[in-house]
Coordinates of C-alpha atoms in Angstrom, one line a residue:
X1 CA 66.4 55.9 -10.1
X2 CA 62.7 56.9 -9.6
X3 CA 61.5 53.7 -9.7
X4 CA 64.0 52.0 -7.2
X5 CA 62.9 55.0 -4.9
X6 CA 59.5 54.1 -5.7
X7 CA 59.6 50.2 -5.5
X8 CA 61.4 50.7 -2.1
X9 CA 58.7 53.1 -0.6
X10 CA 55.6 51.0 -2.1
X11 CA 57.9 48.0 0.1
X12 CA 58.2 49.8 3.0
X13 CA 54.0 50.6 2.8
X14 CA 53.4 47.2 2.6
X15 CA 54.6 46.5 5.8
X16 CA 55.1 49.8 7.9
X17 CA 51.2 50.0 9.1
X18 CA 50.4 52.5 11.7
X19 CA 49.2 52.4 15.0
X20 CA 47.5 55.3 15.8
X21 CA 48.6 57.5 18.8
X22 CA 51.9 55.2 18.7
X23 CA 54.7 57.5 20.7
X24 CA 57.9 55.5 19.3
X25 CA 58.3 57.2 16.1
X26 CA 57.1 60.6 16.3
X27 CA 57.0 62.7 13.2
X28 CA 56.6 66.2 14.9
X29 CA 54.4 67.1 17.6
X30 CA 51.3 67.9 16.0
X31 CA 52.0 66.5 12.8
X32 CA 48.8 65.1 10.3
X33 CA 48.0 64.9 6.6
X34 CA 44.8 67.3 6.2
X35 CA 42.7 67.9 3.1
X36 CA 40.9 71.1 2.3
X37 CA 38.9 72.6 -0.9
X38 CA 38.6 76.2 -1.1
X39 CA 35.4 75.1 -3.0
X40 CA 32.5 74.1 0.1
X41 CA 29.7 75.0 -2.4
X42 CA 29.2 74.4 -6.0
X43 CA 26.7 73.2 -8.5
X44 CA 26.2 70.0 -10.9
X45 CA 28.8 70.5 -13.6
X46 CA 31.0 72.4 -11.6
X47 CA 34.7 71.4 -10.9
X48 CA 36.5 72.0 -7.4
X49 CA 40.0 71.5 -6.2
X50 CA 41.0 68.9 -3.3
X51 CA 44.4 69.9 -2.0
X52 CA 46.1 67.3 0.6
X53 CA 48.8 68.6 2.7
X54 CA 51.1 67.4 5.2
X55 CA 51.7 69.9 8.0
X56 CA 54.0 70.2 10.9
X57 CA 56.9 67.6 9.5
X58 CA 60.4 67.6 9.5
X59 CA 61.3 64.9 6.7
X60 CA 58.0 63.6 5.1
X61 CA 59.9 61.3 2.3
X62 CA 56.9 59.2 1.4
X63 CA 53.3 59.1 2.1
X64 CA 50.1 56.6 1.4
X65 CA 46.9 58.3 1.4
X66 CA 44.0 56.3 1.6
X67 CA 40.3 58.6 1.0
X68 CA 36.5 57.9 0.2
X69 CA 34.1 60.2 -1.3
X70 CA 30.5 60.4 -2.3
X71 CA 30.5 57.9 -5.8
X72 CA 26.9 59.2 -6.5
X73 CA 27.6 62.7 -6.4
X74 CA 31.5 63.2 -7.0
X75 CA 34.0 61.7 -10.2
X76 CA 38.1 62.3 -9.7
X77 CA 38.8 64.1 -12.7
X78 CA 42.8 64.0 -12.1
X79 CA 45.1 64.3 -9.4
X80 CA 48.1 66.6 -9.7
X81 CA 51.4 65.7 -7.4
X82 CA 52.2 68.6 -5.7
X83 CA 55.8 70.1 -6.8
X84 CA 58.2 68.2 -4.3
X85 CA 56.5 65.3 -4.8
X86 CA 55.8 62.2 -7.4
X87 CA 52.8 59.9 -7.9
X88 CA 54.7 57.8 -11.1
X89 CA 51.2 57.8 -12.1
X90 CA 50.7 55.2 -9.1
X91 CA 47.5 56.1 -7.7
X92 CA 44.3 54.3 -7.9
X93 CA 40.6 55.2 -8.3
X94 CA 37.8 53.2 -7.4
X95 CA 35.0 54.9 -8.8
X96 CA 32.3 52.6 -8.3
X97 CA 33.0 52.3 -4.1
X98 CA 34.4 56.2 -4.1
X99 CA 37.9 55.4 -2.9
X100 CA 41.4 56.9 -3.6
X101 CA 44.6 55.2 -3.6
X102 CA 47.0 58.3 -3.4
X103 CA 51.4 57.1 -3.1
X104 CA 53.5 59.8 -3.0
X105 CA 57.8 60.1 -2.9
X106 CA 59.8 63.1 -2.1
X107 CA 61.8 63.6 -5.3
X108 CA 64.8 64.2 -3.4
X109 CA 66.1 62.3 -1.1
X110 CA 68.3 64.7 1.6
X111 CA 66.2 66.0 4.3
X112 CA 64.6 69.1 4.5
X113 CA 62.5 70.4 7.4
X114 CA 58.8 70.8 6.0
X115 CA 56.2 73.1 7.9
X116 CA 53.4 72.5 5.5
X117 CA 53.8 70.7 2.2
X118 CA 51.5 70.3 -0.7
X119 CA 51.3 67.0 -1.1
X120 CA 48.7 66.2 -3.9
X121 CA 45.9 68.3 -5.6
X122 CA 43.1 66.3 -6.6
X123 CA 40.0 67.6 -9.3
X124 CA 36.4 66.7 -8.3
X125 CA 33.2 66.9 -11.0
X126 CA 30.1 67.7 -8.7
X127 CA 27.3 65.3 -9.9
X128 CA 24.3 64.9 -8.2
X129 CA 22.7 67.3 -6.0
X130 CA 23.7 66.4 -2.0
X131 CA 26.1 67.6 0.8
X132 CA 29.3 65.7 -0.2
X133 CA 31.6 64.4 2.4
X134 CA 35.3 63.1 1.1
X135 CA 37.3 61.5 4.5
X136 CA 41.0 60.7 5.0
X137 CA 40.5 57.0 5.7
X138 CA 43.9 55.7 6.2
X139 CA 47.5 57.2 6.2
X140 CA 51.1 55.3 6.3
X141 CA 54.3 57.6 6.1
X142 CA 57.8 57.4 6.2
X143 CA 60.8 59.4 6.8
X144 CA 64.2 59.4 5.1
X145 CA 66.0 58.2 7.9
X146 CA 67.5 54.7 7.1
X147 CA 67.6 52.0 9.5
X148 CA 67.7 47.4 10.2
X149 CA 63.8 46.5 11.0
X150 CA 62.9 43.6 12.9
X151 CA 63.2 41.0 10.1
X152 CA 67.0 42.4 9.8
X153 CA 66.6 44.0 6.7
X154 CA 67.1 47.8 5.2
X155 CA 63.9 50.1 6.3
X156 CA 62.7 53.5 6.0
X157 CA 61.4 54.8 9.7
X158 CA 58.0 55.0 9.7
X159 CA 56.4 58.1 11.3
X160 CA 53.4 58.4 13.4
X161 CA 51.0 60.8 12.2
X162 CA 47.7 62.5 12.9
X163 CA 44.8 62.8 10.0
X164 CA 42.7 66.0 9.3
X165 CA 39.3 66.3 9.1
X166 CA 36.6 65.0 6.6
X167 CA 35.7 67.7 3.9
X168 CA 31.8 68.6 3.0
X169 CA 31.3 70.3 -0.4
X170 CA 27.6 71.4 -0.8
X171 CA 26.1 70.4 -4.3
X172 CA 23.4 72.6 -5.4
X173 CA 21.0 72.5 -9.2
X174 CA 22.6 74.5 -11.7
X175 CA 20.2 77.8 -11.0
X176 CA 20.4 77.7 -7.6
X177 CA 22.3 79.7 -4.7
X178 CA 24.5 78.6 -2.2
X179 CA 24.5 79.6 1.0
X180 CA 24.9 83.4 1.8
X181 CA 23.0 84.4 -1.5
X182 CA 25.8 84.0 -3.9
X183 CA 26.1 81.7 -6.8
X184 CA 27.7 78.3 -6.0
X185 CA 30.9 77.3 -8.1
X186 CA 34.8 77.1 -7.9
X187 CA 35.5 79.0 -4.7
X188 CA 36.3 82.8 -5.1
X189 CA 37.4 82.7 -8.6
X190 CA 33.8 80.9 -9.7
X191 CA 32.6 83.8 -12.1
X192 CA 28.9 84.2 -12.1
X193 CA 25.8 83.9 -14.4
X194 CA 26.8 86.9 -16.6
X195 CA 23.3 89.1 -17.1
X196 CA 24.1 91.6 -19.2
X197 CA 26.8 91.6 -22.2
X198 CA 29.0 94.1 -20.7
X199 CA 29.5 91.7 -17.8
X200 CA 30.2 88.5 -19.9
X201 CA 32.5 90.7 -21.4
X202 CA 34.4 91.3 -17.9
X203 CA 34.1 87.7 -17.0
X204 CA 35.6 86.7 -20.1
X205 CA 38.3 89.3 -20.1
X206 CA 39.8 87.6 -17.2
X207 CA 39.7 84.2 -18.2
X208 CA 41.6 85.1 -21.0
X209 CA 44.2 86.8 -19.1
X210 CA 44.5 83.5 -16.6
X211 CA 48.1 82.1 -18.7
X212 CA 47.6 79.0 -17.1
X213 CA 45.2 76.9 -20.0
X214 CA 44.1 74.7 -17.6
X215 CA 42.7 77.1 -15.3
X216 CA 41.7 79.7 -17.8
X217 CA 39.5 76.0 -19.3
X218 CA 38.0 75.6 -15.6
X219 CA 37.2 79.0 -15.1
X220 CA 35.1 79.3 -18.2
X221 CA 33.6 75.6 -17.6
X222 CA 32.5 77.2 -14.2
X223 CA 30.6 80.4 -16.4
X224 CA 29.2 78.2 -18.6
X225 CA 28.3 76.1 -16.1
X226 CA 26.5 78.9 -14.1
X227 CA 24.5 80.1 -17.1
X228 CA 20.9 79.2 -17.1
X229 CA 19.5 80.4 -20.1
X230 CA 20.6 80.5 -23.5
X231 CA 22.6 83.5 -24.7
X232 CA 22.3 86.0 -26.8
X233 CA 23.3 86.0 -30.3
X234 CA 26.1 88.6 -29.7
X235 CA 27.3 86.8 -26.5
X236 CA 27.2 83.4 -28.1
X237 CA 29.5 85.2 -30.7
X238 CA 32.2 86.5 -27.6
X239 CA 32.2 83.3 -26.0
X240 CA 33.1 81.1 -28.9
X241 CA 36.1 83.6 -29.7
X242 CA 36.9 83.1 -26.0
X243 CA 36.5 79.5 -26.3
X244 CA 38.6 78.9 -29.7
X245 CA 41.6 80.6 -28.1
X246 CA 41.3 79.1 -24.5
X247 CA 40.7 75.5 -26.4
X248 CA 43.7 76.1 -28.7
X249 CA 45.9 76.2 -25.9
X250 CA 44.4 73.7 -23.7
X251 CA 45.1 71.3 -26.6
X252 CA 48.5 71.9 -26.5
X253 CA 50.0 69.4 -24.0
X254 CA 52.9 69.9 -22.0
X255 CA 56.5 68.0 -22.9
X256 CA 59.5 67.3 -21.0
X257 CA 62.6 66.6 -22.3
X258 CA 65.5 64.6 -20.8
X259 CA 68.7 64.9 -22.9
X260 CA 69.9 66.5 -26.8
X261 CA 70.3 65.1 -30.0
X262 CA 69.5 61.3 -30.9
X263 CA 69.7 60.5 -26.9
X264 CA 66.6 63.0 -26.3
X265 CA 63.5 61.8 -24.3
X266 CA 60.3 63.3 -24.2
X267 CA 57.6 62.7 -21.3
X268 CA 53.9 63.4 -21.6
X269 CA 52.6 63.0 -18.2
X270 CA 49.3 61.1 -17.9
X271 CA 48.0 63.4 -15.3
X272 CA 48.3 66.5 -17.4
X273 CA 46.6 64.4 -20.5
X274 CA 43.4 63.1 -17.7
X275 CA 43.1 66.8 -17.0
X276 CA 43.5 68.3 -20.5
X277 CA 41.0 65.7 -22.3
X278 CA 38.3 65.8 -19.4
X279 CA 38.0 69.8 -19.4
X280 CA 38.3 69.5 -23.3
X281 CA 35.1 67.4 -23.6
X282 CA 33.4 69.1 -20.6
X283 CA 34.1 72.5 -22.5
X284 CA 32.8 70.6 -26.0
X285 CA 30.0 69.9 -24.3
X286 CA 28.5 72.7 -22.4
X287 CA 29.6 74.7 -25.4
X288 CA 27.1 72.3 -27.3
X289 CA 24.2 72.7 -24.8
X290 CA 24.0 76.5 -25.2
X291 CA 24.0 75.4 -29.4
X292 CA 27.5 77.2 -30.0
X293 CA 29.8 75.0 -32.0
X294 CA 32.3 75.8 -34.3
X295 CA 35.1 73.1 -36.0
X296 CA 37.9 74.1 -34.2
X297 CA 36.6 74.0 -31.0
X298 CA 34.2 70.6 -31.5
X299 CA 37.2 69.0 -33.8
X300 CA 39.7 69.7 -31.2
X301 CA 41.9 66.9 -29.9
X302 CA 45.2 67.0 -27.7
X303 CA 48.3 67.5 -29.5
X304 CA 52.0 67.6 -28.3
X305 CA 55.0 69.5 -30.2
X306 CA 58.6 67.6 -30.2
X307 CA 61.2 70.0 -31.2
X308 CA 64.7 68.0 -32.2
X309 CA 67.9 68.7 -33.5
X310 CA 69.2 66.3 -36.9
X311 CA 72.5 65.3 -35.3
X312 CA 73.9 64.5 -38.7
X313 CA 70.4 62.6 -39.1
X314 CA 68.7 62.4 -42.3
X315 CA 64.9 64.3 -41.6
X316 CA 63.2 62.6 -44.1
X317 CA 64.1 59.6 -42.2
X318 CA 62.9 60.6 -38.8
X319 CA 59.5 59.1 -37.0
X320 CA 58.0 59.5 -33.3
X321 CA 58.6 56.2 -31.2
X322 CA 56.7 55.9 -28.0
X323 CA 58.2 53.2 -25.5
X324 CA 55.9 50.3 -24.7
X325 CA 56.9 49.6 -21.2
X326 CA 54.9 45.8 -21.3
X327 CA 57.1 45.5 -24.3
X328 CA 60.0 46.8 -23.9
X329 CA 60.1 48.5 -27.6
X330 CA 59.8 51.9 -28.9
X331 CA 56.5 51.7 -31.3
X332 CA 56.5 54.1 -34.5
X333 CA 53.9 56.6 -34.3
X334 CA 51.5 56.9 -37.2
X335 CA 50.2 60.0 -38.4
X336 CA 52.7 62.7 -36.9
X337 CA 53.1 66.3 -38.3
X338 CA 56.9 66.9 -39.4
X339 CA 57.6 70.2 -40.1
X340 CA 60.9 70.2 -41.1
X341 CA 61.7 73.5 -41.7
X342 CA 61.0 73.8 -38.0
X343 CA 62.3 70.7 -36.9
X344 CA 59.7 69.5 -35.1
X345 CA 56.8 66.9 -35.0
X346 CA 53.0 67.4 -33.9
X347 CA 51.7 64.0 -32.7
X348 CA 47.7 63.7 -31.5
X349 CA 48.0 62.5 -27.9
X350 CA 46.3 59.3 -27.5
X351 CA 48.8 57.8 -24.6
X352 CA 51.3 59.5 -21.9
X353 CA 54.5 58.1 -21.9
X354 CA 58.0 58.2 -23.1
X355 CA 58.6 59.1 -26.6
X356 CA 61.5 59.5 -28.9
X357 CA 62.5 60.9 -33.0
X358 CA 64.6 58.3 -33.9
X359 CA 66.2 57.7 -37.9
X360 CA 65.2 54.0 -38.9
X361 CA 67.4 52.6 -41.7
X362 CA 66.5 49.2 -42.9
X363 CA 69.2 48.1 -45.9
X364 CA 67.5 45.8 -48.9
X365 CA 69.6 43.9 -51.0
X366 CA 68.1 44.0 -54.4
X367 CA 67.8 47.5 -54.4
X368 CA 70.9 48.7 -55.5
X369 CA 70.7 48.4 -59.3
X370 CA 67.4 50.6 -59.3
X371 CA 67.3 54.1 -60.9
X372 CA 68.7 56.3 -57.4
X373 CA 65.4 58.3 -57.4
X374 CA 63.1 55.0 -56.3
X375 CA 65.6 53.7 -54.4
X376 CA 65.5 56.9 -51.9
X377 CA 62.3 57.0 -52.1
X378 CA 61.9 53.0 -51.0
X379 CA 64.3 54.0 -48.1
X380 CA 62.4 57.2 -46.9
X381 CA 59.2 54.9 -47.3
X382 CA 60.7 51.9 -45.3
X383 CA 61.8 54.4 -42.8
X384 CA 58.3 56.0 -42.6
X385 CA 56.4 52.3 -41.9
X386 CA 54.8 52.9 -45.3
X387 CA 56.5 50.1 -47.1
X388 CA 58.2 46.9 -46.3
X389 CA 60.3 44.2 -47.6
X390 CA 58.6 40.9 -49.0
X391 CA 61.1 39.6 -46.8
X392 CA 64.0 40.2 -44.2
X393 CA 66.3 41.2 -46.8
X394 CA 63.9 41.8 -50.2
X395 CA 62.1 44.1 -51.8
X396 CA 61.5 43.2 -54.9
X397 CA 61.1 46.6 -56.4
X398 CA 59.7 45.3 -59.7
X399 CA 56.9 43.5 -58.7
X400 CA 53.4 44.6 -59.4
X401 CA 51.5 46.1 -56.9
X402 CA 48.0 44.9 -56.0
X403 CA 44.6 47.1 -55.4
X404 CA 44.9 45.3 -52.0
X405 CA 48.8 46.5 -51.4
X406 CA 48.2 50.2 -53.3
X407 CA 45.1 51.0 -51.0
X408 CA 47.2 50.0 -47.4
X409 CA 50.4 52.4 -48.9
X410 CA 48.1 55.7 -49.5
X411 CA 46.0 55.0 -45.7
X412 CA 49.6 54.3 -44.0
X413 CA 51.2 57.4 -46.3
X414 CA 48.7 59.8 -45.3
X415 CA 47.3 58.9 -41.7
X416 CA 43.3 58.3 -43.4
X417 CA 42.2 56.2 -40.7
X418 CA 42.6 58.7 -38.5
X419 CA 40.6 60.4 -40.7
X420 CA 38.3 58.1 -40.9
X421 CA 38.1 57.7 -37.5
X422 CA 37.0 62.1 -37.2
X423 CA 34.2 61.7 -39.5
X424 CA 33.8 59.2 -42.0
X425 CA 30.7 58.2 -43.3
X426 CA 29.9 54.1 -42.9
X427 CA 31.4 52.3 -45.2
X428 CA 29.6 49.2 -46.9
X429 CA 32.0 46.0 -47.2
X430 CA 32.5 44.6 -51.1
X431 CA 31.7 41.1 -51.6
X432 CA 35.6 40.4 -52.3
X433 CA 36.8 41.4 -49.5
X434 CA 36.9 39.3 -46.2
X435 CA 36.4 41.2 -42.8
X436 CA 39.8 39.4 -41.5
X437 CA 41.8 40.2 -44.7
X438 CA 44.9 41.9 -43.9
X439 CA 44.2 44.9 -46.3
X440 CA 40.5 44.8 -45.1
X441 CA 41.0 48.2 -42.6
X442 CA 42.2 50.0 -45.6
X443 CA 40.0 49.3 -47.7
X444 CA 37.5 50.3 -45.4
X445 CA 38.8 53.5 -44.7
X446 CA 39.5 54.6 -48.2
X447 CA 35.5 53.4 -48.7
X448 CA 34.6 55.8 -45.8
X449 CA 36.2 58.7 -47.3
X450 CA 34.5 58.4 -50.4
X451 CA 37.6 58.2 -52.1
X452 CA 37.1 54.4 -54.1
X453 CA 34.1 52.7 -55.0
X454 CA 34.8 49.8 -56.4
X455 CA 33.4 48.2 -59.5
X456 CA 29.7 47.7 -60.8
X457 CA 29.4 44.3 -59.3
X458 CA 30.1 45.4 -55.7
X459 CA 33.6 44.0 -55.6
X460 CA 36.9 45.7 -54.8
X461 CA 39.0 42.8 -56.5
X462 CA 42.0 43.3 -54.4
X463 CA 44.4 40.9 -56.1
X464 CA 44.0 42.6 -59.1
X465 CA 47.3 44.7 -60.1
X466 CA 46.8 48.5 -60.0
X467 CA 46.9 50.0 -63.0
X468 CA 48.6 53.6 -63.4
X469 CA 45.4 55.7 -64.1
X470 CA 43.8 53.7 -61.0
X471 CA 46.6 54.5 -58.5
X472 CA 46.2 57.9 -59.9
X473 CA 42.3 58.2 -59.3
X474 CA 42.6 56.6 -55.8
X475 CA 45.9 59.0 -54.4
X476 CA 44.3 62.5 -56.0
X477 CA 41.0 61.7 -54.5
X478 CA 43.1 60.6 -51.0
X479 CA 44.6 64.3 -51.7
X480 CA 40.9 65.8 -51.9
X481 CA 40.3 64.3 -48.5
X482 CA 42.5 66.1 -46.7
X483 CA 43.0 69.4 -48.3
X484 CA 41.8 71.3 -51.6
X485 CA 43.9 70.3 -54.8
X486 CA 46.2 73.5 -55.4
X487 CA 45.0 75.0 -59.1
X488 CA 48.2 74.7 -61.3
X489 CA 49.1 75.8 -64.7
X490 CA 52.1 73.9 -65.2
X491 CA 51.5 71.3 -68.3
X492 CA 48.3 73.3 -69.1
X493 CA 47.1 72.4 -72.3
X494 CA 49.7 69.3 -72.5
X495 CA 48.3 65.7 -73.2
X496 CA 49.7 62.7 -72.9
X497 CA 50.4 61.1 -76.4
X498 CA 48.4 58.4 -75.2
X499 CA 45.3 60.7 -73.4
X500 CA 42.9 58.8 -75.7
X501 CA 43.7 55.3 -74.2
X502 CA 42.9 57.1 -70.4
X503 CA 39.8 56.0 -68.8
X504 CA 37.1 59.1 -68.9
X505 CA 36.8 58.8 -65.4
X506 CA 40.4 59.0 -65.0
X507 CA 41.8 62.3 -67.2
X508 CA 40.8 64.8 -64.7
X509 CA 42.8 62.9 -61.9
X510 CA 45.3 62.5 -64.1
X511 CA 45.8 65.8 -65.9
X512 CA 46.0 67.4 -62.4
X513 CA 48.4 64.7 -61.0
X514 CA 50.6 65.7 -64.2
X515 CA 50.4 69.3 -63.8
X516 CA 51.6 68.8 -60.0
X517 CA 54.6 66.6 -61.7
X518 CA 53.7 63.7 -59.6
X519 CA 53.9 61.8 -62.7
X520 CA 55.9 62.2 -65.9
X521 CA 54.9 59.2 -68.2
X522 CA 57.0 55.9 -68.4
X523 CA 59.1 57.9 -71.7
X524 CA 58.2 58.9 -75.2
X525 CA 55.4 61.4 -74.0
X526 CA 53.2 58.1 -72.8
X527 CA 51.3 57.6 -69.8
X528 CA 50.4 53.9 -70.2
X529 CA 47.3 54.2 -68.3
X530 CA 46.4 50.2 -68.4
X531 CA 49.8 49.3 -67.3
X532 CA 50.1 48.1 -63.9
X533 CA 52.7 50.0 -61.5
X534 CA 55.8 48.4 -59.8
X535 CA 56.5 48.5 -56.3
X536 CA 59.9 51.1 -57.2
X537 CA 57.7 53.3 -59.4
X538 CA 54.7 53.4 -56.7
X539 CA 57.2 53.8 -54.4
X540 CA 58.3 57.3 -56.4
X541 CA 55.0 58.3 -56.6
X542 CA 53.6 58.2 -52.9
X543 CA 57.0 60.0 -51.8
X544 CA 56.1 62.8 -54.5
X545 CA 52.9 63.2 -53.5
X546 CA 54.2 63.5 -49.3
X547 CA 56.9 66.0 -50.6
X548 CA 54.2 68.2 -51.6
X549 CA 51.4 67.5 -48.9
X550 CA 54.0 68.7 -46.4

């Protein structure tokens, strides 16, 4: 329904052009779209808010805002529609010619007299020292009314409307004043240069009382922002606390949800992610000028929580889809947090969009005669995009698995290349291994995180099978990577039968892989540590290992 609303108004634009001071279509005597900042003066590094109103209209249903600004000493950070209105994520920025694209639709579509509306809100970073000027440059709006234009076809009336004056915002250096002897910033909320602890410790006393995150991030952007020395040990100490809480929740990105059960629908707008990920890096940043970092605030990325109901679903089958609108498919999302106690998955927000928890059950016809232990845990892979079929309807569960096709399971089981992609170390390619291969990424990956090296004469030899103390080696040292290996007493003391034919390199990986009971031998107390591993059995293993990771 949006988008028909949409699609008609972005129509009607295309062809209702304005002529200004035209009396046939009057909107409201007086009426005008005006921009104002309660922000005139600021300083490089500084944020400020735009707002763009509509004042003095009686049924504003759709508006095109056309505006320049300064390129050289202004960047649109986001743009916020205000709460009666919708952008669909519409607008367009021009960043190298300093223009703004702004549509905007009523979301409803009755009448209702408007005095002054709040049409958009728009966030400016101040760049370069100058006297700023941002300018309406063109408006086109429309009313709800319905009526035949001149071609004969269905029209919105077109209203005739006025257009405010051009905004100045004063850029000043970081350590100097504005105007009137007071330190430049955010308008009256700018806190600032704290000079002694006890004020920092005001300042940030009510930035942590703001509940909004995104203002609470701009308001301590703008301190840091106005300091102009480097703090004090003590105060470096406060502001990090400060900053690890306010960070924390700024991470968090809002989600809406449209329906219950299976049918659920969960929107991440792309405004609030622009807004989020630009303050998050501007607050990384200064944080890092000043020489204050700590993990959780420079490791910080934007996550989003999806809480869902099973529905008769099973939850080991569950996975985050996000709807690829060029496409028209939902897309699994790889690497999201299920806590299923909770019911709900953590994803990393990478994209805005549509998203969905859907159960994907894929049927194999050779898998039936398998013990009922690999055959759940084949599904539950399958499901999880872990593991697939060697064909539509196959999957051969006792077919060895190769270095190459072992190494892609453990990076797809556990989300490593998005570990990789934090803070891995460069990873030097093995002789064997083409850059195009198919299992080339993984191998790279697992080579960044230091969890394989390969053999003496700088080859990975990825059509070798995997044997079983291999595939151990490689998953407990993929388990190291992402979080300590839990001490364990269980199997203390026990050895295989067949310990001495295990690889020195491998009995440590393996004693602790037994001890966790993510394996149990292949019968008679033997471990078989030469013997390759079928696709069932790896299958077994991989699932163990996730039902204890989570």
């Amino acid at each position: 329904m949006k988008k028909m609303i949409f699609t008609l108004c972005l129509i009607l634009f295309s062809s209702a052009f304005f002529t200004m001071g035209s009396a046939d279509v009057k909107a409201a005597e007086g009426a005008q779209i005006t921009i104002s900042s309660p922000s005139n003066s600021v300083r490089i590094g500084d944020t400020f808010k735009l707002q763009v109103s509509g004042e003095g209209f009686n049924d504003l249903f759709g508006v095109e805002v056309a505006l320049t600004y300064d390129a050289q000493a202004l960047k649109v950070q986001g743009v916020a529609a205000g709460e009666a209105y919708d952008a669909f994520d519409a607008y367009t920025i021009n960043a190298s010619e300093g223009k703004l694209f702004l549509p905007l639709v009523r979301k409803q579509l009755q009448s209702t007299p408007q005095a002054t509306v709040r049409l958009a809100e728009i966030t400016f970073l101040a760049q370069q020292v100058k006297d700023a000027v941002i300018t309406i440059q063109s408006v086109k709006a429309v009313s709800s009314e319905r009526l035949i234009n001149a071609q004969g076809y269905k029209d919105l009336k077109s209203l005739t409307t006025g257009m405010g004056d051009a905004v100045t915002v004063k850029i000043a250096k970081q350590d100097s004043t504005a105007p009137g002897g007071t330190p430049g910033g955010n308008g009256p909320s700018q806190p600032s240069t704290p000079s002694t602890s006890t004020n920092l410790t005001e300042r940030l006393n009510a930035v942590l009382k703001e509940k909004d995150a995104v203002r609470a991030a701009e308001m301590l952007q703008a301190l840091l922002n106005g300091m102009t020395s480097e703090p004090a040990a003590a105060d470096k100490e406060a502001l990090l606390k400060a900053a690890a809480s306010i960070v924390k929740d700024l991470s968090q990105v809002a989600v809406s949800q449209d329906g219950t059960g299976k049918d659920a629908v969960y929107a991440i707008s792309a405004d609030d992610v622009r807004q989020r990920d630009a303050l998050l890096h501007s607050v990384q940043a200064s944080l890092s000028k000043w020489n204050m970092n700590a993990p959780q605030i420079s490791q910080a990325q934007l996550k989003a929580v999806m809480v869902y109901t099973l529905a008769g679903r099973d939850a080991s089958k569950l996975g985050v889809y996000r709807y690829n609108e060029n496409a028209g498919t939902w897309e699994y999302v790889r690497g999201a947090v299920h806590q299923i106690d909770a019911a709900t998955f953590t994803i990393g927000v990478k994209q805005a969009g549509k998203y969905r928890i859907q159960e994907y059950v894929k049927t194999y016809t050779d898998t039936s005669r398998i013990y009922e232990e690999a055959r759940y845990a084949i599904d539950v892979l399958t499901a999880r995009h872990i593991v697939q079929g060697t064909s539509e309807t196959l999957f051969t569960p006792e077919r060895p698995v190769t270095r190459a096709e072992f190494s892609t399971m453990i990076v797809n089981a556990l989300a490593l290349d998005q570990l990789a992609a934090q803070g891995g170390t460069s990873g030097t390619a093995y002789a064997d291994v083409a850059a195009d291969a198919w299992y080339s990424p993984s191998i790279k990956t697992l080579r960044e995180l230091h969890i394989i090296n390969g053999f003496e004469d700088g080859t990975f030899r990825p059509n070798d099978q995997v044997t079983r103390e291999q595939m151990v080696v490689i998953a407990m040292n993929a388990w190291k990577a992402l979080k300590p290996v839990p001490d364990s007493t269980l199997g203390s003391g026990e050895k295989f039968a067949d310990d001495a034919a295990i690889s020195g390199w491998a009995k440590e990986a393996v004693s602790k892989a037994r001890g966790m009971n993510l394996i149990s031998g292949t019968g008679q107390n033997q471990f078989m540590p030469k013997q390759s591993s079928n696709r069932a059995d790896t299958s077994v293993f991989i699932w163990k290992m996730l039902q204890q990771l989570n």
